[in-house]
Amino acid sequence: MKTELLMIEDDHRLAQMVTEYLGQSGLQVQHVDHAAAGLQLLTQGQGAALPDLVILDLMLPDMDGLEVCRRIRALPGNAARVPILMLTAKGDPMDRVIGLEVGADDYLPKPYEPRELLARIRAILRRREGGAQPASNLLQFGTLEIDRDARTVSVAGSPAELTSYQFDLLVALAERAGRVLTREQIMEAVRGRELEAFDRSIDVHMGRIRAAIEQDVKNPKRILTVRGVGYVFAKQQD
């Protein structure tokens, strides 16, 4: 069964090149050139009809890619959790930060090598699959519950909305509760993100995770910052 991708990109020549290149690697690409068409496909898609990943251009004729990303993350059900790889011609690091803040799983500036695009797609999909399954697939810390099989997180019974990458970051920390991890160790733990990797993106994602699972984001009890080192997931119960 082929992996299915949705590419929202108004550059038809680029989209055709990407579609042909990824097709040679067993990835099937459905291309639309407007944000509205992409959102409609995601809204209508249920279960197997949803793409495995969305390749989203930042500059679209009918809507800013950041707004598209926000709307995808606000969709009901599994559609909100589809991984998003954002593409942009802008080189400003702040654009990358904003993209991650609104829910993108990864960020690739144009121009890019098709091989790098393929590598990043595979890395995101590997993280989503989760690799080898651990013996116990349910992690529980007080009112925080992490289901590694269903890839869901809940706090006191209420769902916490995280992107695919943020879920993997949370699991990586929770599996090593009580252990201080550097940013590099965290990126290695989730596998697939190259270590050239815009180190501060981890901080952006941690802020989003805290917003989803902490009662008081300004006074976190679960994910703690260790200045000059990295982060630690606190073992204490609620």
Coordinates of C-alpha atoms in Angstrom, one line a residue:
M1 CA 0.0 0.0 0.0
K2 CA 1.5 3.3 -1.1
T3 CA 2.0 6.2 1.2
E4 CA -0.3 9.0 0.2
L5 CA 0.7 12.7 0.4
L6 CA -1.2 15.9 -0.2
M7 CA 0.8 18.7 -1.7
I8 CA -0.7 22.2 -1.5
E9 CA 1.5 24.2 -3.9
D10 CA 0.7 26.8 -6.5
D11 CA 3.9 26.2 -8.5
H12 CA 2.8 23.6 -11.0
R13 CA 6.2 22.9 -12.4
L14 CA 7.7 22.3 -9.0
A15 CA 4.7 20.1 -8.0
Q16 CA 5.1 18.0 -11.0
M17 CA 8.8 17.5 -10.4
V18 CA 8.2 16.6 -6.8
T19 CA 5.3 14.2 -7.7
E20 CA 7.5 12.3 -10.2
Y21 CA 10.5 12.1 -7.9
L22 CA 8.5 11.0 -4.8
G23 CA 6.6 8.5 -7.0
Q24 CA 9.8 6.8 -7.8
S25 CA 10.2 6.1 -4.1
G26 CA 6.7 4.7 -3.7
L27 CA 5.1 7.9 -2.4
Q28 CA 1.8 8.9 -4.1
V29 CA 1.2 12.6 -4.3
Q30 CA -2.1 14.4 -4.7
H31 CA -1.5 17.9 -5.8
V32 CA -3.8 21.0 -5.4
D33 CA -2.8 24.5 -6.1
H34 CA -5.1 26.4 -3.7
A35 CA -5.5 26.3 0.1
A36 CA -9.3 25.9 -0.1
A37 CA -9.0 22.8 -2.2
G38 CA -6.6 21.2 0.2
L39 CA -8.7 22.1 3.3
Q40 CA -11.7 20.6 1.5
L41 CA -10.0 17.3 0.9
L42 CA -8.9 17.2 4.6
T43 CA -12.3 18.1 5.8
Q44 CA -14.0 15.4 3.7
G45 CA -11.3 12.8 4.4
Q46 CA -12.1 10.2 7.1
G47 CA -10.0 7.3 8.2
A48 CA -8.0 5.8 5.3
A49 CA -9.0 8.7 3.0
L50 CA -6.8 11.1 4.9
P51 CA -3.3 11.7 3.5
D52 CA -0.3 10.4 5.5
L53 CA 1.3 13.8 5.3
V54 CA 0.7 17.3 4.0
I55 CA 3.4 19.2 2.1
L56 CA 2.3 22.9 2.5
D57 CA 3.7 25.9 0.7
L58 CA 3.8 29.1 2.8
M59 CA 2.9 31.4 -0.1
L60 CA -0.5 30.5 -1.7
P61 CA -2.7 32.6 -3.9
D62 CA -5.9 32.4 -1.8
M63 CA -4.5 32.0 1.8
D64 CA -1.3 32.3 3.8
G65 CA 0.2 28.9 4.5
L66 CA 0.4 29.7 8.2
E67 CA -3.3 30.3 8.3
V68 CA -3.8 27.0 6.4
C69 CA -1.7 25.2 9.0
R70 CA -3.8 26.8 11.8
R71 CA -7.0 25.6 10.1
I72 CA -5.7 22.1 9.7
R73 CA -4.9 21.9 13.4
A74 CA -8.4 23.1 14.2
L75 CA -10.1 20.4 12.1
P76 CA -12.0 17.7 14.0
G77 CA -10.8 14.2 14.6
N78 CA -7.7 12.6 12.9
A79 CA -7.5 15.4 10.3
A80 CA -6.0 17.7 12.9
R81 CA -3.2 15.3 13.5
V82 CA -2.0 14.8 10.0
P83 CA 1.8 15.7 9.9
I84 CA 2.6 18.9 8.0
L85 CA 5.9 19.7 6.3
M86 CA 5.9 23.4 5.4
L87 CA 7.8 24.8 2.4
T88 CA 8.7 28.4 2.0
A89 CA 10.9 30.7 -0.2
K90 CA 11.5 32.9 2.8
G91 CA 14.8 32.5 4.7
D92 CA 14.0 34.4 7.8
P93 CA 14.4 32.1 10.9
M94 CA 11.4 33.9 12.4
D95 CA 9.2 32.4 9.7
R96 CA 10.4 29.0 10.7
V97 CA 9.6 29.7 14.3
I98 CA 6.1 30.9 13.5
G99 CA 5.5 27.9 11.3
L100 CA 6.4 25.5 14.1
E101 CA 4.3 27.5 16.6
V102 CA 1.1 27.2 14.5
G103 CA 1.6 23.4 14.3
A104 CA 4.0 22.4 11.4
D105 CA 6.0 19.3 12.1
D106 CA 9.0 20.4 10.0
Y107 CA 10.1 23.3 7.8
L108 CA 12.1 23.2 4.6
P109 CA 13.1 26.5 2.8
K110 CA 13.2 26.8 -0.9
P111 CA 15.1 26.0 -3.1
Y112 CA 15.6 22.5 -1.8
E113 CA 17.0 19.3 -3.1
P114 CA 14.3 16.6 -3.8
R115 CA 16.5 14.1 -1.8
E116 CA 16.3 16.3 1.3
L117 CA 12.5 16.6 0.9
L118 CA 12.2 12.8 0.7
A119 CA 14.5 12.4 3.7
R120 CA 12.4 14.7 5.8
I121 CA 9.2 13.1 4.7
R122 CA 10.5 9.7 5.6
A123 CA 11.8 11.0 9.0
I124 CA 8.3 12.4 9.9
L125 CA 6.6 9.2 8.8
R126 CA 9.1 7.1 10.9
R127 CA 8.4 9.2 13.9
R128 CA 4.7 8.8 13.3
E129 CA 5.0 5.0 13.1
G130 CA 7.0 5.1 16.4
G131 CA 9.5 2.3 15.5
A132 CA 9.6 -0.8 17.7
Q133 CA 6.7 -0.9 20.1
P134 CA 7.7 -0.8 23.8
A135 CA 6.3 -3.4 26.2
S136 CA 3.9 -1.0 27.8
N137 CA 2.1 1.4 25.5
L138 CA 0.4 3.5 28.1
L139 CA 2.3 6.1 30.1
Q140 CA 0.5 7.6 33.0
F141 CA 1.7 10.4 35.3
G142 CA -1.1 11.5 37.6
T143 CA -3.8 13.0 35.4
L144 CA -1.6 13.0 32.3
E145 CA -2.1 9.9 30.1
I146 CA -0.1 9.1 27.0
D147 CA -1.3 6.3 24.8
R148 CA 1.5 5.3 22.4
D149 CA -0.6 3.0 20.4
A150 CA -3.4 5.4 19.7
R151 CA -0.9 8.3 19.7
T152 CA -3.2 10.4 21.9
V153 CA -2.6 12.5 25.1
S154 CA -5.2 13.4 27.7
V155 CA -5.1 15.5 30.9
A156 CA -7.8 14.6 33.4
G157 CA -9.7 12.8 30.7
S158 CA -9.7 15.8 28.3
P159 CA -7.7 15.4 25.0
A160 CA -4.6 17.4 24.5
E161 CA -4.0 18.5 21.0
L162 CA -0.4 17.9 19.8
T163 CA 1.2 17.6 16.4
S164 CA 2.9 14.3 15.4
Y165 CA 6.3 15.7 16.2
Q166 CA 5.2 17.2 19.5
F167 CA 3.7 13.9 20.5
D168 CA 7.0 12.1 19.8
L169 CA 8.9 14.8 21.8
L170 CA 6.6 14.3 24.7
V171 CA 7.0 10.5 24.6
A172 CA 10.8 10.8 24.4
L173 CA 10.8 12.9 27.5
A174 CA 8.2 10.9 29.4
E175 CA 10.0 7.6 28.7
R176 CA 13.1 9.1 30.3
A177 CA 11.3 10.8 33.2
G178 CA 13.7 12.3 35.8
R179 CA 16.6 12.4 33.3
V180 CA 17.9 15.7 32.1
L181 CA 18.2 15.7 28.3
T182 CA 20.0 18.2 26.1
R183 CA 18.3 19.4 22.9
E184 CA 20.6 17.2 20.9
Q185 CA 19.6 14.1 22.9
I186 CA 16.0 14.9 22.5
M187 CA 16.3 15.2 18.7
E188 CA 18.3 12.0 18.6
A189 CA 15.6 10.3 20.7
V190 CA 12.8 11.1 18.2
R191 CA 15.1 10.0 15.3
G192 CA 15.3 11.4 11.8
R193 CA 15.8 15.2 12.4
E194 CA 19.2 16.1 11.3
L195 CA 21.3 17.8 14.0
E196 CA 22.0 20.8 11.9
A197 CA 18.5 21.4 12.8
F198 CA 17.6 24.8 14.1
D199 CA 18.2 24.0 17.7
R200 CA 15.7 26.6 19.0
S201 CA 12.8 24.7 17.3
I202 CA 12.8 22.4 20.2
D203 CA 12.1 25.3 22.5
V204 CA 9.1 26.3 20.3
H205 CA 7.7 22.8 20.4
M206 CA 8.2 22.5 24.2
G207 CA 6.2 25.7 24.6
R208 CA 3.4 24.2 22.6
I209 CA 3.5 20.9 24.6
R210 CA 3.4 22.8 27.8
A211 CA 0.4 24.8 26.6
A212 CA -1.4 21.5 26.0
I213 CA -0.6 19.6 29.2
E214 CA 0.3 22.0 31.9
Q215 CA -2.3 23.7 34.2
D216 CA -0.1 26.8 34.4
V217 CA 2.2 27.3 31.5
K218 CA 4.1 30.0 33.3
N219 CA 4.7 27.7 36.2
P220 CA 5.1 24.2 34.6
K221 CA 5.2 21.1 36.9
R222 CA 5.7 18.4 34.3
I223 CA 8.2 19.6 31.7
L224 CA 11.0 21.6 33.4
T225 CA 13.7 23.7 31.8
V226 CA 17.3 23.1 33.1
R227 CA 19.1 26.3 32.2
G228 CA 22.1 25.8 30.0
V229 CA 21.4 22.1 29.5
G230 CA 17.9 21.2 28.2
Y231 CA 14.7 19.7 29.6
V232 CA 13.6 17.1 32.1
F233 CA 10.2 15.4 32.5
A234 CA 9.3 15.5 36.2
K235 CA 8.4 12.2 37.8
Q236 CA 6.1 13.5 40.5
Q237 CA 2.4 12.7 40.3
D238 CA -0.3 15.4 40.2

